[in-house]
Short mmCIF file of C-alpha atoms and ligand atoms in Angstrom, two decimals:
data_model
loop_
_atom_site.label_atom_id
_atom_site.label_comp_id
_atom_site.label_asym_id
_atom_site.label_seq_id
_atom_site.Cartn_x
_atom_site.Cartn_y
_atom_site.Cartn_z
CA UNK A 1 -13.22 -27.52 4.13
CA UNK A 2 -10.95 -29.93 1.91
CA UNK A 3 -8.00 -28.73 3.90
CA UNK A 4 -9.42 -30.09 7.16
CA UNK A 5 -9.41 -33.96 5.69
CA UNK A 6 -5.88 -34.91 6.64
CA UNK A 7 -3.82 -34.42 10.21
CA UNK A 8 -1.32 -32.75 7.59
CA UNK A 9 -3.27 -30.17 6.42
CA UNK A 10 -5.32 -29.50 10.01
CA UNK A 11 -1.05 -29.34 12.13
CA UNK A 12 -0.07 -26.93 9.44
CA UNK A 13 -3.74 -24.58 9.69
CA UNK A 14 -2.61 -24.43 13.01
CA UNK A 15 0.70 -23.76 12.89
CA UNK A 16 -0.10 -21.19 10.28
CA UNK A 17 -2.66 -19.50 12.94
CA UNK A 18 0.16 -19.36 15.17
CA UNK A 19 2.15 -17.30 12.86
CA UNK A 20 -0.62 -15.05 12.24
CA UNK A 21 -0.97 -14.54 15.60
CA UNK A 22 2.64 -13.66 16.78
CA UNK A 23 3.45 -11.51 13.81
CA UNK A 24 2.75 -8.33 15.12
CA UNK A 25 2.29 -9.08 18.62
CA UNK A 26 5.01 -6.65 19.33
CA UNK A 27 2.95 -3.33 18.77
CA UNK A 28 -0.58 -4.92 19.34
CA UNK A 29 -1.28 -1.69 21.91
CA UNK A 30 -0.69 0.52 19.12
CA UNK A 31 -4.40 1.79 17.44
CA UNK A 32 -5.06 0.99 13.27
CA UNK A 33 -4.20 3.86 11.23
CA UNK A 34 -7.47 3.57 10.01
CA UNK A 35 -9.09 4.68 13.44
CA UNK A 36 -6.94 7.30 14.36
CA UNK A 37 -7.72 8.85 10.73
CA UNK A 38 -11.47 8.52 11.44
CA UNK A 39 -11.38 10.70 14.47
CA UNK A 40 -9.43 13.38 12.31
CA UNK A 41 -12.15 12.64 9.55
CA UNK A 42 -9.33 11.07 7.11
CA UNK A 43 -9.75 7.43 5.60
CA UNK A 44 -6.48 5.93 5.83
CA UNK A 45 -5.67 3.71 2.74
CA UNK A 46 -2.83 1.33 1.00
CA UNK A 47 -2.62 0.24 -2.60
CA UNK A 48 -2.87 -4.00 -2.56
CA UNK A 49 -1.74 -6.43 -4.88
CA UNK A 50 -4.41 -9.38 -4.80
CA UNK A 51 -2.54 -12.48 -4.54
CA UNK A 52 -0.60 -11.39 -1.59
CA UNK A 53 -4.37 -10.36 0.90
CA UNK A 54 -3.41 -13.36 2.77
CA UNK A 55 -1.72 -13.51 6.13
CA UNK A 56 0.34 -11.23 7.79
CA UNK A 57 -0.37 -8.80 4.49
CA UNK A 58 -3.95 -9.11 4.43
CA UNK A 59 -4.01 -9.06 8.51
CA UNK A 60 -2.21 -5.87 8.26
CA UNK A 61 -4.51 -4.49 5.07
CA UNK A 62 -7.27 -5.20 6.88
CA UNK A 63 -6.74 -4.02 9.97
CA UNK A 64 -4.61 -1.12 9.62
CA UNK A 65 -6.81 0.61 6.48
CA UNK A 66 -9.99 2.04 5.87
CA UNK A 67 -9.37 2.08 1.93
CA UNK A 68 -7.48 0.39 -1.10
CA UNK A 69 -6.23 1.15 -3.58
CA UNK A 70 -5.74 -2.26 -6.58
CA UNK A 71 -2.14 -1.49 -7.36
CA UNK A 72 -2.71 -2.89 -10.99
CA UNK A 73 -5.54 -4.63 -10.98
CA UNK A 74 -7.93 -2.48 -12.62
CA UNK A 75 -5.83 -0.94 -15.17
CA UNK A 76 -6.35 -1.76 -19.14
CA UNK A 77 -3.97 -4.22 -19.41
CA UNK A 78 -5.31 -6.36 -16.65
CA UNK A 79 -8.74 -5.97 -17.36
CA UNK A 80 -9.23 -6.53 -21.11
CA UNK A 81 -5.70 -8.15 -21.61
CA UNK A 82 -7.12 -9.26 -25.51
CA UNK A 83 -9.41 -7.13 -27.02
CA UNK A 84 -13.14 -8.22 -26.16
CA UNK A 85 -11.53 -11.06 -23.31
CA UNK A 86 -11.71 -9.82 -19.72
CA UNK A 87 -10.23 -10.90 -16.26
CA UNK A 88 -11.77 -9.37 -13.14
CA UNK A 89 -10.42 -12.19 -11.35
CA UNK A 90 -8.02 -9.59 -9.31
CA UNK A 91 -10.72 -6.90 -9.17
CA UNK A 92 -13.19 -8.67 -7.98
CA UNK A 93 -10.92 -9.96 -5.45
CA UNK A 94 -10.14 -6.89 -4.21
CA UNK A 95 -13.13 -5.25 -3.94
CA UNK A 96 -14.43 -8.34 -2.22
CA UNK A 97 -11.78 -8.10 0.57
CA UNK A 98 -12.67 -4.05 1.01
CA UNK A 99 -16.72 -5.03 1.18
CA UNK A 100 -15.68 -8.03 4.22
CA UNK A 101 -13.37 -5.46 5.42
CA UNK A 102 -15.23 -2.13 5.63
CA UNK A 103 -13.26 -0.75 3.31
CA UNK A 104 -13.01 1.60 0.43
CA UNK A 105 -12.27 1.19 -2.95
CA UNK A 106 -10.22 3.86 -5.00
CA UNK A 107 -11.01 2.56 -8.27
CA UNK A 108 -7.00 3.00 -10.61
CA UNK A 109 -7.15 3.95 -12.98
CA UNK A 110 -9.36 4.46 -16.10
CA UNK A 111 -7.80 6.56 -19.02
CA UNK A 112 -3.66 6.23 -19.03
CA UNK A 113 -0.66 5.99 -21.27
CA UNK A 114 0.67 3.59 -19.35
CA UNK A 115 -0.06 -0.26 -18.82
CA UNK A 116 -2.18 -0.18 -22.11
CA UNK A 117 -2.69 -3.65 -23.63
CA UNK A 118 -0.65 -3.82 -26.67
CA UNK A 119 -4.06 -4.18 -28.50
CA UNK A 120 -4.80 -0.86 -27.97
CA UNK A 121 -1.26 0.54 -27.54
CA UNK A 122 0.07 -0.81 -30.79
CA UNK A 123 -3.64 -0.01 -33.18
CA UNK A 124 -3.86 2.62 -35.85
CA UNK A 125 -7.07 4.38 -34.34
CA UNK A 126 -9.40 7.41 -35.80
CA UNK A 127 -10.66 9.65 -33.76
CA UNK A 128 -13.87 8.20 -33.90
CA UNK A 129 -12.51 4.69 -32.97
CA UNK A 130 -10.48 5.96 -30.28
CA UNK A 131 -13.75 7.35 -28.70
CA UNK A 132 -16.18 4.24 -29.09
CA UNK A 133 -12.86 2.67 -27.11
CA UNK A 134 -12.50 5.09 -24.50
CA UNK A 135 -16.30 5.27 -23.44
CA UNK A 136 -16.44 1.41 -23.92
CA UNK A 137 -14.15 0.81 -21.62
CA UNK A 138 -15.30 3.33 -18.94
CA UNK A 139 -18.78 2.28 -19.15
CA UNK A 140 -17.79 -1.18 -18.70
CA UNK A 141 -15.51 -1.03 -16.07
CA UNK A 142 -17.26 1.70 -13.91
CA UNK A 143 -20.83 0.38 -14.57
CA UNK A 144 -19.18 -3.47 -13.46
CA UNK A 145 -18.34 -1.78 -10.28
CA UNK A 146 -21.09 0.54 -9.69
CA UNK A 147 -21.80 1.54 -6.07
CA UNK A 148 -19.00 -0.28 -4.86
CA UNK A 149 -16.11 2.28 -5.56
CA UNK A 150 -15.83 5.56 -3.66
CA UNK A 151 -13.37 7.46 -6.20
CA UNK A 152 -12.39 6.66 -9.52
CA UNK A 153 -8.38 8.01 -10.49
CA UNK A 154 -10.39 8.70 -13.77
CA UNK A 155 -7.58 10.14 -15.49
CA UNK A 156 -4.10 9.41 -14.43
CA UNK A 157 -1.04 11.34 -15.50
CA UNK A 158 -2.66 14.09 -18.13
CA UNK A 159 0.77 16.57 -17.81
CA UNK A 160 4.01 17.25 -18.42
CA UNK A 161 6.72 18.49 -15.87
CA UNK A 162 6.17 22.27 -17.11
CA UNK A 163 2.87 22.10 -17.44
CA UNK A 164 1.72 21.08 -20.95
CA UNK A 165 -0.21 18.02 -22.05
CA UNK A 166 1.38 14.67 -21.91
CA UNK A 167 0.94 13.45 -25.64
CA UNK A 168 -0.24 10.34 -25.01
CA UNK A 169 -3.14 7.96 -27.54
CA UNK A 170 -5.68 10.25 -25.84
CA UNK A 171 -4.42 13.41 -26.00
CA UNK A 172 -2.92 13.05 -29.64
CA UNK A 173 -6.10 11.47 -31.45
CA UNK A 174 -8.76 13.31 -29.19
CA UNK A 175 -7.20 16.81 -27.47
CA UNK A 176 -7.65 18.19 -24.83
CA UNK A 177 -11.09 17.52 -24.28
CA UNK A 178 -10.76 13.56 -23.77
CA UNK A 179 -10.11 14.47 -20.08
CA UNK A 180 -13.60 16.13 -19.87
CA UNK A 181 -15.26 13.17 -22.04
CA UNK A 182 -13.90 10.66 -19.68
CA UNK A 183 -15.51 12.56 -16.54
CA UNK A 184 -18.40 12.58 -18.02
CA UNK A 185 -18.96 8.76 -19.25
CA UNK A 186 -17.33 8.12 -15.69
CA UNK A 187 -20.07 9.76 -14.19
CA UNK A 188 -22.77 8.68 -16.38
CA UNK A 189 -21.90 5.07 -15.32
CA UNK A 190 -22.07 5.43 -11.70
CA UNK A 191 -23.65 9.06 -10.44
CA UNK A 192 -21.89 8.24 -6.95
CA UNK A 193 -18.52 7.84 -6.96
CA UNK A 194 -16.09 10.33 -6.70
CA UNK A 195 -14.36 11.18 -10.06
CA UNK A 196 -10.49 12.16 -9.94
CA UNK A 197 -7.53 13.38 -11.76
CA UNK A 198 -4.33 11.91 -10.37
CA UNK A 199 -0.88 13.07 -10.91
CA UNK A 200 2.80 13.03 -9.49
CA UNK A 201 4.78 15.81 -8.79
CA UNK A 202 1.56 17.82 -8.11
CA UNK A 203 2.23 18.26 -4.22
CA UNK A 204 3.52 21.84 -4.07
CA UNK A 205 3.23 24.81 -5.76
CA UNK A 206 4.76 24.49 -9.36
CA UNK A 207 4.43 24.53 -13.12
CA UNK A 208 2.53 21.19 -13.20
CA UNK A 209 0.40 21.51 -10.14
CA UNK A 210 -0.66 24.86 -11.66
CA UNK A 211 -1.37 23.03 -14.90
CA UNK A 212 -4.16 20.74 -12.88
CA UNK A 213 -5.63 23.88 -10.97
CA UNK A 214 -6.01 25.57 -14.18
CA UNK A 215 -8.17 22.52 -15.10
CA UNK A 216 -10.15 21.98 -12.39
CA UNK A 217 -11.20 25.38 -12.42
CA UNK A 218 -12.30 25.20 -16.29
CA UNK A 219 -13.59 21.82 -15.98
CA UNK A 220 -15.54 23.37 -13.21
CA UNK A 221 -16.60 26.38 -15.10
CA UNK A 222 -17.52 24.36 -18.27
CA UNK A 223 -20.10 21.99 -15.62
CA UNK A 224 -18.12 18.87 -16.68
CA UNK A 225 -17.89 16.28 -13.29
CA UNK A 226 -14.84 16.51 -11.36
CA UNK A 227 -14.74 15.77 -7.48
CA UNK A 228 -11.54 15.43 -6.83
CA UNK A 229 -7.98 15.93 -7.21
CA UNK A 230 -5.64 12.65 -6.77
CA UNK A 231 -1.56 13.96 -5.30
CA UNK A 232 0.52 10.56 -6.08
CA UNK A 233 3.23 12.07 -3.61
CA UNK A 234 6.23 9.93 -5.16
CA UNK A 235 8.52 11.64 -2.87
CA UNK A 236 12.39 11.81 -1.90
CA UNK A 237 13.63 11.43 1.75
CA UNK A 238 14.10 14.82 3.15
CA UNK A 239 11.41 16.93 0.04
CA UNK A 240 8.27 17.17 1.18
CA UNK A 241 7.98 20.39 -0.48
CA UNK A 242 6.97 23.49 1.71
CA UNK A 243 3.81 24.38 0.17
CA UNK A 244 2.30 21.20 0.11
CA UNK A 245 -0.22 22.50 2.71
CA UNK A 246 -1.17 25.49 0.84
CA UNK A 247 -1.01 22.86 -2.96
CA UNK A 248 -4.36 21.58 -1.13
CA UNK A 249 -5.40 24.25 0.15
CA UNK A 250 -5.72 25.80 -3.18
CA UNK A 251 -7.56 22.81 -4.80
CA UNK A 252 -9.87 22.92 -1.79
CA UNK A 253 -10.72 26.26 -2.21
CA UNK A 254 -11.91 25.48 -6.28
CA UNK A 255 -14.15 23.19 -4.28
CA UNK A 256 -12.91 19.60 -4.67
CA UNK A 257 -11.54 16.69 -2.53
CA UNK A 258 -7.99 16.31 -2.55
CA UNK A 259 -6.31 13.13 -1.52
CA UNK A 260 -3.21 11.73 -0.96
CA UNK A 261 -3.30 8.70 -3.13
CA UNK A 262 0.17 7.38 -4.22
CA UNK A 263 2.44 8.39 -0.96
CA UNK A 264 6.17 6.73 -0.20
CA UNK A 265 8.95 8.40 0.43
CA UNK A 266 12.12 6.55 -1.51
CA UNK A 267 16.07 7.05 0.34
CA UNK A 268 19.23 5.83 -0.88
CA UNK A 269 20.11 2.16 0.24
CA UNK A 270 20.97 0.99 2.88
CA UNK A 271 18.70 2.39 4.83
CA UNK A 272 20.12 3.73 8.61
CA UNK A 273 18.84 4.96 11.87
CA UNK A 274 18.82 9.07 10.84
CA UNK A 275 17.25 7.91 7.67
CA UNK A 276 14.53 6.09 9.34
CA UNK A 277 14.12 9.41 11.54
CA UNK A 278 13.95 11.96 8.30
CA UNK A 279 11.46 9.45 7.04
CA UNK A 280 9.49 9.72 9.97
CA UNK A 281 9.57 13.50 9.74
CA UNK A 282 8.77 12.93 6.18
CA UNK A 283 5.54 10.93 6.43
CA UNK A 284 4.25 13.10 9.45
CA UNK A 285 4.57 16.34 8.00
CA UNK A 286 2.78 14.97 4.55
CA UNK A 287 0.26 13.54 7.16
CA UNK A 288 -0.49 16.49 9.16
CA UNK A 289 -0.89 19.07 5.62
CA UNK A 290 -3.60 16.46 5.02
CA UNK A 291 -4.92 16.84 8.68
CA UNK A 292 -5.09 20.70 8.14
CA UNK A 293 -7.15 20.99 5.58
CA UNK A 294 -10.60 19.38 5.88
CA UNK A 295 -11.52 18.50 2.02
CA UNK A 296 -8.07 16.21 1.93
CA UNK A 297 -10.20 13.58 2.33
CA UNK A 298 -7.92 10.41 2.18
CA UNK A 299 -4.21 9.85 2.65
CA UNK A 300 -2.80 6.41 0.86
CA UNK A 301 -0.09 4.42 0.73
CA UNK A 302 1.65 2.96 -2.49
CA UNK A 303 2.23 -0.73 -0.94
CA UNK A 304 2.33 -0.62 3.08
CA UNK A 305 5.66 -2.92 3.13
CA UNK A 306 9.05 -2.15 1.82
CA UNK A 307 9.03 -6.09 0.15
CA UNK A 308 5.69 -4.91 -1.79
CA UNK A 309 6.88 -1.67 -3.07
CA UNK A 310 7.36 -1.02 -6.74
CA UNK A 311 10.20 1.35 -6.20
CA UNK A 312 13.34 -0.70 -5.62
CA UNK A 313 12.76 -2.41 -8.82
CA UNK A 314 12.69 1.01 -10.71
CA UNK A 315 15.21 3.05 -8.69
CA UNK A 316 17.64 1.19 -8.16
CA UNK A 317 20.32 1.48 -4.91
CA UNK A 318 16.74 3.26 -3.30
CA UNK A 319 14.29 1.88 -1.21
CA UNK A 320 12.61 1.55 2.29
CA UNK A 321 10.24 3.78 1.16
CA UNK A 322 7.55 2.92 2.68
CA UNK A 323 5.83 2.70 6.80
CA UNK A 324 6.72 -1.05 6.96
CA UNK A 325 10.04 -3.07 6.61
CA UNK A 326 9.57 -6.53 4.75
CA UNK A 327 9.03 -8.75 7.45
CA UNK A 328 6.01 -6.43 8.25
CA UNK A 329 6.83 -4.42 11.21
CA UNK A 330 6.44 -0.54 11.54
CA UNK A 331 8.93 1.84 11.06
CA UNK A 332 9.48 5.11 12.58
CA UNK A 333 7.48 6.28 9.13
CA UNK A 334 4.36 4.54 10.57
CA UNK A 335 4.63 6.27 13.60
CA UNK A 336 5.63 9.58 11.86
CA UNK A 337 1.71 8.55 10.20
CA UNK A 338 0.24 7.66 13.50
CA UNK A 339 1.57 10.60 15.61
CA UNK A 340 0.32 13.29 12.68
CA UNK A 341 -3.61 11.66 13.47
CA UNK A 342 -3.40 12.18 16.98
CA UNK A 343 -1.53 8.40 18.09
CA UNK A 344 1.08 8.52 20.69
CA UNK A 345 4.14 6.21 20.06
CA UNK A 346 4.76 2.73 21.54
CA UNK A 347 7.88 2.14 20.79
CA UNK A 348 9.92 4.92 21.25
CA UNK A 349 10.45 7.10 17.75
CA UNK A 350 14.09 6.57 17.06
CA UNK A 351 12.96 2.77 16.26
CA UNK A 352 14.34 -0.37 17.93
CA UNK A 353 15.05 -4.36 17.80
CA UNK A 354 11.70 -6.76 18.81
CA UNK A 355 11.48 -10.81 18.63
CA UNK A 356 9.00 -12.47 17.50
CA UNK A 357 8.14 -16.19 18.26
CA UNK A 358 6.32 -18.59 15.24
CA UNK A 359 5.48 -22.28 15.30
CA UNK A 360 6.45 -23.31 11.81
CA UNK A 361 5.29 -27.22 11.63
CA UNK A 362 3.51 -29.20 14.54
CA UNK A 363 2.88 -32.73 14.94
CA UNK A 364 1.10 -34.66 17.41
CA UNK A 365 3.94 -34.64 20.17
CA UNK A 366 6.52 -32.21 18.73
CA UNK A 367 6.56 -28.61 16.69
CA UNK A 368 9.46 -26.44 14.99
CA UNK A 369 9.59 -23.02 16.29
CA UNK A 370 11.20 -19.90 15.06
CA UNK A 371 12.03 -16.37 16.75
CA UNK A 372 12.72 -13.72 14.31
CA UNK A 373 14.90 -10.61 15.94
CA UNK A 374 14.33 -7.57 13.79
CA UNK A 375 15.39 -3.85 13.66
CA UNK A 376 14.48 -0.57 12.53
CA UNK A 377 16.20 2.58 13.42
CA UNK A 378 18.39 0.30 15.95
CA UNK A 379 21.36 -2.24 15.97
CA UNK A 380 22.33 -4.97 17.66
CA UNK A 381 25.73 -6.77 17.84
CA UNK A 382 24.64 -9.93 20.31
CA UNK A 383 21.17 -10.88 21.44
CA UNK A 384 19.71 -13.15 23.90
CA UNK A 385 15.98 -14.19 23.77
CA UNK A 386 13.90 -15.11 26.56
CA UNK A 387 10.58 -16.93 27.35
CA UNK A 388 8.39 -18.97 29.71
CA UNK A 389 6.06 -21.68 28.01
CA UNK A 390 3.13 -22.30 30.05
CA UNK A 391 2.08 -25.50 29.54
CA UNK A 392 5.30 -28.15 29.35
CA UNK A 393 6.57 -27.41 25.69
CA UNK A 394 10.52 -28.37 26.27
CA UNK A 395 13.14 -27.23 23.63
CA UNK A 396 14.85 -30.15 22.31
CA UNK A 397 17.31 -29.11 19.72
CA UNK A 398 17.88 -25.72 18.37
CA UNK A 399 19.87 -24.30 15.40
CA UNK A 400 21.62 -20.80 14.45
CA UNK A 401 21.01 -19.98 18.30
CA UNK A 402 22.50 -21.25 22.00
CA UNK A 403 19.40 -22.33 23.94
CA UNK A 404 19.13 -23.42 27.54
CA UNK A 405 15.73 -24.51 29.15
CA UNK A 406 15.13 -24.78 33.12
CA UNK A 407 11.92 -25.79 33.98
CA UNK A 408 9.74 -23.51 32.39
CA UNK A 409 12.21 -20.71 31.64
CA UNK A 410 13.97 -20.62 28.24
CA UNK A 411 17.19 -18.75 27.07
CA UNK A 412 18.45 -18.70 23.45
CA UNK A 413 21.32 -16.29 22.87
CA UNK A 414 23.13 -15.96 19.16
CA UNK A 415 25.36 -18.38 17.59
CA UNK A 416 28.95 -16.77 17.23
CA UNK A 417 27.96 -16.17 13.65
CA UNK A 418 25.10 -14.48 14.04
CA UNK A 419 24.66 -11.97 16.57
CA UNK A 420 24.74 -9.14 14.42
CA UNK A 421 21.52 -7.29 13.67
CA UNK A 422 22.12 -4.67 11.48
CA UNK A 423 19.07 -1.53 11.31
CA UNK A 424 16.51 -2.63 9.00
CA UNK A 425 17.35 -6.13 9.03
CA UNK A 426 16.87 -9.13 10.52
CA UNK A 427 17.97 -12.85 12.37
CA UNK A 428 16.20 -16.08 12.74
CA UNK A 429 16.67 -18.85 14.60
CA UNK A 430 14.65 -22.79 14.85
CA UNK A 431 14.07 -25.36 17.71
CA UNK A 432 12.36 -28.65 18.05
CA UNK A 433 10.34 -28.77 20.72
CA UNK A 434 7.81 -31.36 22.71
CA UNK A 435 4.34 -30.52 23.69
CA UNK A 436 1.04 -32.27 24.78
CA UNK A 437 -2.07 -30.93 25.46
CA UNK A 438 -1.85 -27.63 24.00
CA UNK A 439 0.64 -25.36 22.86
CA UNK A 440 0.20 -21.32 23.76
CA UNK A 441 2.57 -18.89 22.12
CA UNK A 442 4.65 -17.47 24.67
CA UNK A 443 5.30 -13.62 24.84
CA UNK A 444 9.00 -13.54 24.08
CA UNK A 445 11.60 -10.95 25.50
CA UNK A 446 14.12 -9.24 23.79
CA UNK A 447 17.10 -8.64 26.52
O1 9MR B 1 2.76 0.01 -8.52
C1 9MR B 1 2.65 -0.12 -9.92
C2 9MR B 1 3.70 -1.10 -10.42
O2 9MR B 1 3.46 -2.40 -9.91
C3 9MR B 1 3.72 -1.11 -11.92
O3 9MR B 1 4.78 -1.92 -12.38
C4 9MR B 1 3.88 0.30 -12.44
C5 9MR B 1 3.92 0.35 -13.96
O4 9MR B 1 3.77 1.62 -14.46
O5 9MR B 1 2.81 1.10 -11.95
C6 9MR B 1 2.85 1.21 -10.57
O6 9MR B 1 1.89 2.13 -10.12
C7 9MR B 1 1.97 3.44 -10.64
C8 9MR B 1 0.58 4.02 -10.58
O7 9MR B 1 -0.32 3.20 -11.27
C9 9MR B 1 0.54 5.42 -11.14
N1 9MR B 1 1.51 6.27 -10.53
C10 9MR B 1 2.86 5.75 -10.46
C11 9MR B 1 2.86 4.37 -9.83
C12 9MR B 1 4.28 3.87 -9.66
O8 9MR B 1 4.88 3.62 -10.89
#
């Protein structure tokens, strides 16, 4: 409660509430994700960075999902960063936020060649040392989570495109069989979570998917513990592939869950309004192969927002991958989600423009507002905002817009220089305004 000691800190916990408030006002109607994919029996889930499970983000996380995913935070390098010396600080987080939340946890991941601490990555290992690590470290981080993760991504990444074994540390000191060993400590550390093997460019039919069936079905044969096959679905606008229904259907009749645990769907930049629509065809046709097969179990999200996503910074000129734009309102893709579990669609499909009003600062007899006019799958060349407050606020100065106020009713329209909105971007503008008493957000009107 140290925050509450000074006016300062109490005007801006307020203001800040404000802003949490008005953020997605505009599609408040709409139901969470996560409860349309409970009726279809589908938990609905997004990968999460810790640090960020504040605000709008962790709003949106928390209301919107029934499952997450830690993005890093539970791979080797951020767990046992120096050999012996852990940090669960971002775990624990995490998996704190899911329990308050009602939430899953998909626990990612446990045996990799990537994000290795150097300690390990860079060692001269036997075979013998390289299994004391490997069940070390399973045991350790499975048992320090134990009853508190639904499915474990126990092994991430085990093939190559055509089909043979990625030579990774594992593979190359222990064969094939380090795959099996790992299930099998997994499970010895906690009996109830779902084990996985995760993989990308598994979703249809092909060399590599074939590669994982084949090993389900021995794994299965040979009584080693697998629930559960993980589909990254890393895709391209415009390839889903065509037998991505029947890719599931196949693992489901070996007889394990499938999920959906990676999904985003990456276009060239910028992104434009028949883009936004092929991404919306995109998402609801992975969304509805899920829906029509009953062991696809869960359908997730790599980052919910295009400004959390790791794949601008790896492809680069692509992007907007994801159901969100970065100031965190849905796109056509999270409708293209929504409409595959049964939603209906408020707004219309092909996207659109919405305002949204924030009190930035507030003081005992003034506040700074803003009104952000964003777009997705629409376009604006001028704009004009309107509002009525309800209890006396009066606009005193405003910048980067025109604003009038009679009485109650107020009118900002854009500056010369501004009244472009391009699709998939955005235009703010401020005011100073007076208030006493109190100071309701007003619903604001884009016209
Ligand atoms: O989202 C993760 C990103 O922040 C990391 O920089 C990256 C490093 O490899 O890993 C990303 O997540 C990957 C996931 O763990 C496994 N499948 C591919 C994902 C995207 O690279």
């Amino acid at each position: 409660m140290r925050s509450l000691r000074t006016g300062l800190s109490l005007t801006s916990l307020v203001a800040g509430l404000a802003l949490l408030l008005t953020a997605p006002a505009a599609h408040a109607a709409d139901t969470p994700l996560r409860d349309l994919g409970a009726a279809k029996g589908k938990v609905v889930g997004t990968a999460v960075t810790g640090s960020k499970l504040t605000g709008t983000y962790g709003d949106l996380a928390g209301a919107q999902f029934s499952s997450l995913t830690p993005g890093n935070a539970m791979k080797w390098e951020s767990v046992e960063p120096a050999q012996g010396s852990f940090n669960w600080a971002e775990a624990d987080q995490i998996v704190a936020f899911a329990q308050a939340h009602n939430q899953q946890v998909r626990g990612h991941t446990l045996v990799w060649h990537n994000q290795n601490p150097n300690w390990l990555t860079n060692g001269s290992w036997t075979p013998a040392q390289l299994t004391t690590l490997l069940q070390n470290h399973i045991g350790t981080e499975v048992g320090r989570y134990k009853g508190k993760i639904a499915a474990w991504d126990v092994v991430n990444e085990p093939f190559n495109e055509d089909g043979t074994y990625r030579p990774t540390l594992w593979y190359n000191g222990l064969g094939t069989d380090y795959i099996a060993k790992a299930l099998t400590w997994a499970r010895a550390a906690d009996p109830a979570a779902k084990l996985y093997v995760n993989d990308y460019n598994v979703e249809g039919v092909n060399a590599k998917s074939t590669a994982l069936y084949n090993l389900v079905r021995s794994l299965k044969e040979r009584g080693v513990p697998i629930d559960g096959v993980g589909l990254q679905a890393h895709l391209i606008l415009g390839q889903v592939p065509s037998t991505l229904q029947q890719n599931i259907q196949r693992f489901a009749d070996l007889g394990v869950d499938v999920a959906i645990t990676e999904l985003d769907i990456r276009m060239n930049l910028p992104s434009d309004s028949a883009k936004l629509a092929q991404q919306k065809a995109d998402y609801k046709a992975v969304t509805a192969a899920c829906v029509a097969v009953a062991r696809c179990v869960n359908l997730t999200v790599w980052g919910f927002a295009d400004s959390d996503s790791w794949v601008e910074s790896t492809f680069p000129g692509q992007g907007a991958a994801t159901p969100y734009d970065g100031n965190y309102a849905p796109k056509p893709a999270y409708y293209g989600i929504a409409e595959a579990l049964g939603g209906t669609s408020t707004p219309p499909p092909t996207g659109g423009c919405t305002a949204s009003y924030g009190v930035g600062s507030q003081w005992n007899t003034g506040f700074t507002g803003n009104v952000t006019i964003s777009c997705s799958g629409a376009s604006l060349s001028s704009w004009k905002v309107t509002w009525t407050y309800g209890a006396g606020q009066q606009i005193t100065q405003a910048w980067n817009a025109t604003c009038t106020q009679s009485g109650a009713a107020v009118s900002c329209a854009n500056a010369p220089y501004n009244g472009t909105v391009p699709d998939g971007g955005s235009v703010s503008f401020g005011f100073n305004a007076s208030w006493s008493g109190s100071n309701p957000v007003p619903t604001v009107t884009l016209g």
